[in-house]
Structures are given as structure tokens and as C-alpha cells.
Short mmCIF file of N, CA and C in Angstrom, two decimals:
data_model
loop_
_atom_site.label_atom_id
_atom_site.label_comp_id
_atom_site.label_asym_id
_atom_site.label_seq_id
_atom_site.Cartn_x
_atom_site.Cartn_y
_atom_site.Cartn_z
N MET U 213 -30.52 -106.69 36.39
CA MET U 213 -29.95 -106.42 35.08
C MET U 213 -28.95 -105.27 35.18
N ILE U 214 -27.81 -105.45 34.60
CA ILE U 214 -26.77 -104.42 34.63
C ILE U 214 -27.05 -103.42 33.53
N ARG U 215 -27.07 -102.13 33.89
CA ARG U 215 -27.26 -101.10 32.87
C ARG U 215 -25.88 -100.70 32.33
N LEU U 216 -25.80 -100.68 31.00
CA LEU U 216 -24.53 -100.32 30.37
C LEU U 216 -24.40 -98.81 30.31
N ASN U 217 -23.22 -98.32 30.53
CA ASN U 217 -22.94 -96.91 30.42
C ASN U 217 -22.87 -96.53 28.94
N ILE U 218 -23.75 -95.66 28.50
CA ILE U 218 -23.84 -95.33 27.07
C ILE U 218 -22.55 -94.73 26.53
N GLU U 219 -21.84 -93.98 27.36
CA GLU U 219 -20.59 -93.38 26.89
C GLU U 219 -19.54 -94.48 26.64
N THR U 220 -19.51 -95.48 27.50
CA THR U 220 -18.59 -96.61 27.30
C THR U 220 -18.90 -97.30 25.98
N ILE U 221 -20.16 -97.51 25.71
CA ILE U 221 -20.54 -98.17 24.48
C ILE U 221 -20.13 -97.31 23.27
N LYS U 222 -20.38 -95.99 23.34
CA LYS U 222 -20.00 -95.12 22.23
C LYS U 222 -18.49 -95.16 21.99
N ARG U 223 -17.71 -95.15 23.04
CA ARG U 223 -16.24 -95.20 22.88
C ARG U 223 -15.80 -96.48 22.24
N ASN U 224 -16.45 -97.58 22.57
CA ASN U 224 -16.01 -98.90 22.09
C ASN U 224 -16.62 -99.28 20.75
N THR U 225 -17.67 -98.58 20.33
CA THR U 225 -18.42 -99.05 19.16
C THR U 225 -17.59 -99.10 17.91
N THR U 226 -16.86 -98.06 17.60
CA THR U 226 -16.11 -98.02 16.35
C THR U 226 -15.14 -99.19 16.26
N GLU U 227 -14.31 -99.36 17.29
CA GLU U 227 -13.35 -100.45 17.29
C GLU U 227 -14.06 -101.80 17.29
N ALA U 228 -15.13 -101.92 18.06
CA ALA U 228 -15.83 -103.20 18.15
C ALA U 228 -16.47 -103.57 16.80
N VAL U 229 -17.05 -102.59 16.14
CA VAL U 229 -17.65 -102.86 14.83
C VAL U 229 -16.58 -103.27 13.82
N GLU U 230 -15.44 -102.59 13.84
CA GLU U 230 -14.36 -102.97 12.95
C GLU U 230 -13.92 -104.41 13.22
N ARG U 231 -13.76 -104.74 14.48
CA ARG U 231 -13.36 -106.10 14.86
C ARG U 231 -14.41 -107.11 14.46
N LEU U 232 -15.67 -106.71 14.60
CA LEU U 232 -16.77 -107.62 14.25
C LEU U 232 -16.68 -107.99 12.77
N TYR U 233 -16.52 -106.99 11.92
CA TYR U 233 -16.53 -107.25 10.49
C TYR U 233 -15.19 -107.76 9.96
N ILE U 234 -14.09 -107.37 10.58
CA ILE U 234 -12.79 -107.79 10.09
C ILE U 234 -12.41 -109.15 10.64
N SER U 235 -12.50 -109.31 11.96
CA SER U 235 -12.05 -110.57 12.55
C SER U 235 -12.91 -111.04 13.70
N GLY U 236 -14.02 -110.41 13.96
CA GLY U 236 -14.84 -110.78 15.10
C GLY U 236 -15.33 -112.20 15.08
N VAL U 237 -15.66 -112.69 13.89
CA VAL U 237 -16.13 -114.07 13.79
C VAL U 237 -14.95 -115.00 13.55
N GLU U 238 -14.10 -114.61 12.61
CA GLU U 238 -13.02 -115.50 12.20
C GLU U 238 -12.09 -115.87 13.36
N GLN U 239 -11.87 -114.93 14.28
CA GLN U 239 -10.95 -115.25 15.36
C GLN U 239 -11.47 -116.35 16.27
N TYR U 240 -12.77 -116.61 16.26
CA TYR U 240 -13.32 -117.67 17.10
C TYR U 240 -13.63 -118.92 16.29
N TYR U 241 -13.86 -118.78 14.98
CA TYR U 241 -14.50 -119.87 14.24
C TYR U 241 -13.73 -121.18 14.26
N ASP U 242 -12.47 -121.15 13.93
CA ASP U 242 -11.70 -122.40 13.84
C ASP U 242 -11.68 -123.14 15.17
N GLY U 243 -11.42 -122.41 16.24
CA GLY U 243 -11.38 -123.07 17.55
C GLY U 243 -12.72 -123.64 17.95
N ILE U 244 -13.79 -122.87 17.67
CA ILE U 244 -15.12 -123.37 18.01
C ILE U 244 -15.49 -124.57 17.15
N ARG U 245 -15.17 -124.51 15.88
CA ARG U 245 -15.46 -125.65 14.99
C ARG U 245 -14.72 -126.90 15.47
N ASP U 246 -13.43 -126.75 15.80
CA ASP U 246 -12.65 -127.89 16.28
C ASP U 246 -13.24 -128.45 17.58
N GLU U 247 -13.69 -127.53 18.46
CA GLU U 247 -14.26 -127.97 19.74
C GLU U 247 -15.59 -128.73 19.49
N ILE U 248 -16.38 -128.23 18.55
CA ILE U 248 -17.64 -128.91 18.23
C ILE U 248 -17.34 -130.31 17.72
N ILE U 249 -16.40 -130.44 16.79
CA ILE U 249 -16.07 -131.74 16.23
C ILE U 249 -15.55 -132.66 17.32
N ASP U 250 -14.65 -132.15 18.16
CA ASP U 250 -14.10 -132.93 19.26
C ASP U 250 -15.19 -133.41 20.21
N LYS U 251 -16.09 -132.49 20.60
CA LYS U 251 -17.15 -132.86 21.53
C LYS U 251 -18.13 -133.85 20.91
N SER U 252 -18.41 -133.72 19.61
CA SER U 252 -19.35 -134.64 18.98
C SER U 252 -18.75 -136.03 18.93
N GLN U 253 -17.43 -136.12 18.73
CA GLN U 253 -16.77 -137.42 18.70
C GLN U 253 -16.74 -138.07 20.07
N ASN U 254 -16.80 -137.23 21.12
CA ASN U 254 -16.79 -137.74 22.48
C ASN U 254 -18.20 -137.85 23.08
N GLY U 255 -19.22 -137.70 22.27
CA GLY U 255 -20.58 -137.94 22.70
C GLY U 255 -21.29 -136.77 23.38
N PHE U 256 -20.70 -135.58 23.38
CA PHE U 256 -21.38 -134.44 23.97
C PHE U 256 -22.41 -133.92 22.95
N ASN U 257 -23.46 -133.32 23.49
CA ASN U 257 -24.47 -132.79 22.57
C ASN U 257 -24.66 -131.28 22.71
N TYR U 258 -23.65 -130.63 23.27
CA TYR U 258 -23.78 -129.17 23.39
C TYR U 258 -22.39 -128.55 23.35
N LEU U 259 -22.39 -127.27 23.14
CA LEU U 259 -21.14 -126.47 23.22
C LEU U 259 -21.46 -125.20 23.97
N GLN U 260 -20.62 -124.90 24.93
CA GLN U 260 -20.76 -123.63 25.67
C GLN U 260 -19.54 -122.79 25.35
N VAL U 261 -19.78 -121.58 24.84
CA VAL U 261 -18.69 -120.70 24.47
C VAL U 261 -18.74 -119.46 25.33
N ASP U 262 -17.62 -119.11 25.93
CA ASP U 262 -17.56 -117.99 26.86
C ASP U 262 -16.93 -116.80 26.12
N PHE U 263 -17.70 -115.74 25.94
CA PHE U 263 -17.21 -114.53 25.25
C PHE U 263 -16.90 -113.41 26.21
N LYS U 264 -16.84 -113.69 27.51
CA LYS U 264 -16.81 -112.60 28.48
C LYS U 264 -15.57 -111.73 28.40
N ASP U 265 -14.46 -112.22 27.85
CA ASP U 265 -13.22 -111.45 27.83
C ASP U 265 -12.95 -110.74 26.52
N THR U 266 -13.93 -110.67 25.63
CA THR U 266 -13.68 -110.08 24.31
C THR U 266 -13.57 -108.58 24.33
N GLY U 267 -14.22 -107.92 25.29
CA GLY U 267 -14.23 -106.47 25.32
C GLY U 267 -15.35 -105.88 24.49
N TYR U 268 -16.16 -106.72 23.83
CA TYR U 268 -17.28 -106.18 23.05
C TYR U 268 -18.42 -105.79 23.97
N PRO U 269 -19.17 -104.72 23.61
CA PRO U 269 -20.45 -104.49 24.28
C PRO U 269 -21.37 -105.69 23.98
N PRO U 270 -22.29 -106.02 24.90
CA PRO U 270 -23.14 -107.21 24.73
C PRO U 270 -23.88 -107.25 23.38
N THR U 271 -24.36 -106.13 22.89
CA THR U 271 -25.11 -106.17 21.64
C THR U 271 -24.25 -106.62 20.49
N LEU U 272 -22.97 -106.28 20.50
CA LEU U 272 -22.08 -106.73 19.43
C LEU U 272 -21.65 -108.16 19.63
N GLU U 273 -21.54 -108.62 20.89
CA GLU U 273 -21.23 -110.03 21.12
C GLU U 273 -22.37 -110.90 20.59
N ILE U 274 -23.60 -110.42 20.77
CA ILE U 274 -24.75 -111.16 20.25
C ILE U 274 -24.67 -111.24 18.72
N ARG U 275 -24.26 -110.15 18.09
CA ARG U 275 -24.13 -110.18 16.62
C ARG U 275 -23.05 -111.14 16.20
N ILE U 276 -21.97 -111.22 16.95
CA ILE U 276 -20.91 -112.19 16.64
C ILE U 276 -21.46 -113.60 16.74
N ILE U 277 -22.21 -113.86 17.82
CA ILE U 277 -22.77 -115.20 18.00
C ILE U 277 -23.72 -115.52 16.84
N ASN U 278 -24.55 -114.56 16.44
CA ASN U 278 -25.46 -114.80 15.32
C ASN U 278 -24.70 -115.13 14.04
N GLN U 279 -23.59 -114.43 13.79
CA GLN U 279 -22.79 -114.70 12.60
C GLN U 279 -22.13 -116.09 12.72
N LEU U 280 -21.64 -116.44 13.93
CA LEU U 280 -21.06 -117.76 14.11
C LEU U 280 -22.10 -118.85 13.84
N VAL U 281 -23.30 -118.66 14.37
CA VAL U 281 -24.36 -119.64 14.14
C VAL U 281 -24.64 -119.80 12.66
N GLU U 282 -24.71 -118.69 11.93
CA GLU U 282 -24.93 -118.74 10.49
C GLU U 282 -23.85 -119.55 9.78
N ILE U 283 -22.59 -119.26 10.11
CA ILE U 283 -21.47 -119.93 9.46
C ILE U 283 -21.46 -121.41 9.81
N LEU U 284 -21.68 -121.74 11.09
CA LEU U 284 -21.67 -123.13 11.51
C LEU U 284 -22.80 -123.90 10.84
N ARG U 285 -23.99 -123.28 10.74
CA ARG U 285 -25.10 -123.94 10.04
C ARG U 285 -24.76 -124.17 8.58
N ALA U 286 -24.12 -123.21 7.94
CA ALA U 286 -23.72 -123.35 6.54
C ALA U 286 -22.74 -124.51 6.38
N ASP U 287 -21.96 -124.81 7.43
CA ASP U 287 -21.02 -125.92 7.40
C ASP U 287 -21.66 -127.23 7.83
N GLY U 288 -22.98 -127.24 8.04
CA GLY U 288 -23.68 -128.48 8.32
C GLY U 288 -23.91 -128.80 9.77
N PHE U 289 -23.60 -127.90 10.67
CA PHE U 289 -23.81 -128.14 12.10
C PHE U 289 -25.30 -127.83 12.40
N ASN U 290 -25.90 -128.67 13.24
CA ASN U 290 -27.31 -128.48 13.59
C ASN U 290 -27.39 -127.68 14.89
N ILE U 291 -27.66 -126.41 14.75
CA ILE U 291 -27.71 -125.52 15.91
C ILE U 291 -29.15 -125.11 16.12
N GLN U 292 -29.78 -125.66 17.18
CA GLN U 292 -31.20 -125.44 17.37
C GLN U 292 -31.52 -124.37 18.39
N ASN U 293 -30.60 -124.08 19.32
CA ASN U 293 -30.96 -123.21 20.41
C ASN U 293 -29.85 -122.27 20.82
N PRO U 294 -29.40 -121.38 19.93
CA PRO U 294 -28.41 -120.41 20.38
C PRO U 294 -29.07 -119.48 21.40
N ARG U 295 -28.36 -119.18 22.49
CA ARG U 295 -28.98 -118.32 23.50
C ARG U 295 -27.94 -117.49 24.23
N VAL U 296 -28.46 -116.48 24.89
CA VAL U 296 -27.63 -115.59 25.70
C VAL U 296 -28.14 -115.67 27.12
N ASP U 297 -27.25 -115.72 28.10
CA ASP U 297 -27.64 -115.68 29.49
C ASP U 297 -27.96 -114.24 29.86
N ASP U 298 -29.25 -113.91 29.88
CA ASP U 298 -29.68 -112.53 30.14
C ASP U 298 -29.42 -112.09 31.56
N GLU U 299 -29.33 -113.04 32.47
CA GLU U 299 -29.15 -112.67 33.89
C GLU U 299 -27.82 -112.02 34.16
N THR U 300 -26.74 -112.61 33.65
CA THR U 300 -25.40 -112.09 33.92
C THR U 300 -24.97 -111.05 32.90
N ARG U 301 -25.50 -111.12 31.68
CA ARG U 301 -25.07 -110.24 30.60
C ARG U 301 -23.58 -110.35 30.34
N THR U 302 -22.97 -111.42 30.78
CA THR U 302 -21.54 -111.57 30.56
C THR U 302 -21.19 -112.83 29.83
N PHE U 303 -21.89 -113.89 30.04
CA PHE U 303 -21.56 -115.17 29.45
C PHE U 303 -22.49 -115.43 28.28
N TYR U 304 -21.92 -115.77 27.15
CA TYR U 304 -22.67 -116.00 25.94
C TYR U 304 -22.44 -117.42 25.47
N TYR U 305 -23.52 -118.08 25.08
CA TYR U 305 -23.43 -119.49 24.77
C TYR U 305 -23.97 -119.79 23.37
N ILE U 306 -23.38 -120.78 22.79
CA ILE U 306 -23.96 -121.39 21.61
C ILE U 306 -24.23 -122.84 22.01
N ILE U 307 -25.48 -123.23 21.95
CA ILE U 307 -25.86 -124.60 22.32
C ILE U 307 -26.06 -125.41 21.04
N ILE U 308 -25.32 -126.48 20.94
CA ILE U 308 -25.36 -127.32 19.75
C ILE U 308 -26.12 -128.60 20.08
N HIS U 309 -27.16 -128.91 19.31
CA HIS U 309 -27.88 -130.17 19.46
C HIS U 309 -27.62 -131.04 18.24
N TRP U 310 -27.20 -132.25 18.47
CA TRP U 310 -26.90 -133.15 17.35
C TRP U 310 -28.10 -134.02 17.07
N SER U 311 -28.42 -134.14 15.77
CA SER U 311 -29.58 -134.96 15.42
C SER U 311 -29.15 -136.41 15.25
#
């Protein structure tokens, strides 16, 4: 497990929190929604989203994913198993299961 440098997190927290609440979810939502629709039409039953280049500390990326899951569920998507890859602490996934 990679230990995060607390000073790095402190430096990034203010900007990251602002981005989370202002555009952290919205900047991903349309593209993710379109990808979900496209994959469902092509018979896929999952979606893998890579958040590694966002610059967010992992705890805030997890909050973004949780907000995305909430919004997608509100739009009628069946999301049964959102998860984070704990081993790498870099790749974050939303797994979509279609009923």
C-alpha cells in the first residue's frame, strides 16, 4: 500500500474540494453517461472508469465516484458494485451491472 504524504494532501485539499463541488462530478458525468449508454447498446455489462490523471487525492476521488454513482442511479442506471482498486490506489472503477 502506498502511503500518501500528508503535506501533499494538505496542499491539494482546498483546490480539490473546490473542484469536487464545482465541477468534480459534472466534468465526468456526460462522458460517462454516454459511454454507459454506448456500452449497453453493444451488450457490455460493465463500465471501467480511470480517474488516475485527475490530480485528486484518493479520498476525494472516492467521493467523486460516490457522487457519480448517486447521480447515475437517479438517472435509472443499475449500479450494483462500485469499487476502488485498493492495491494500486491509482485506478478507480465504476462497475455497472445491467438487469
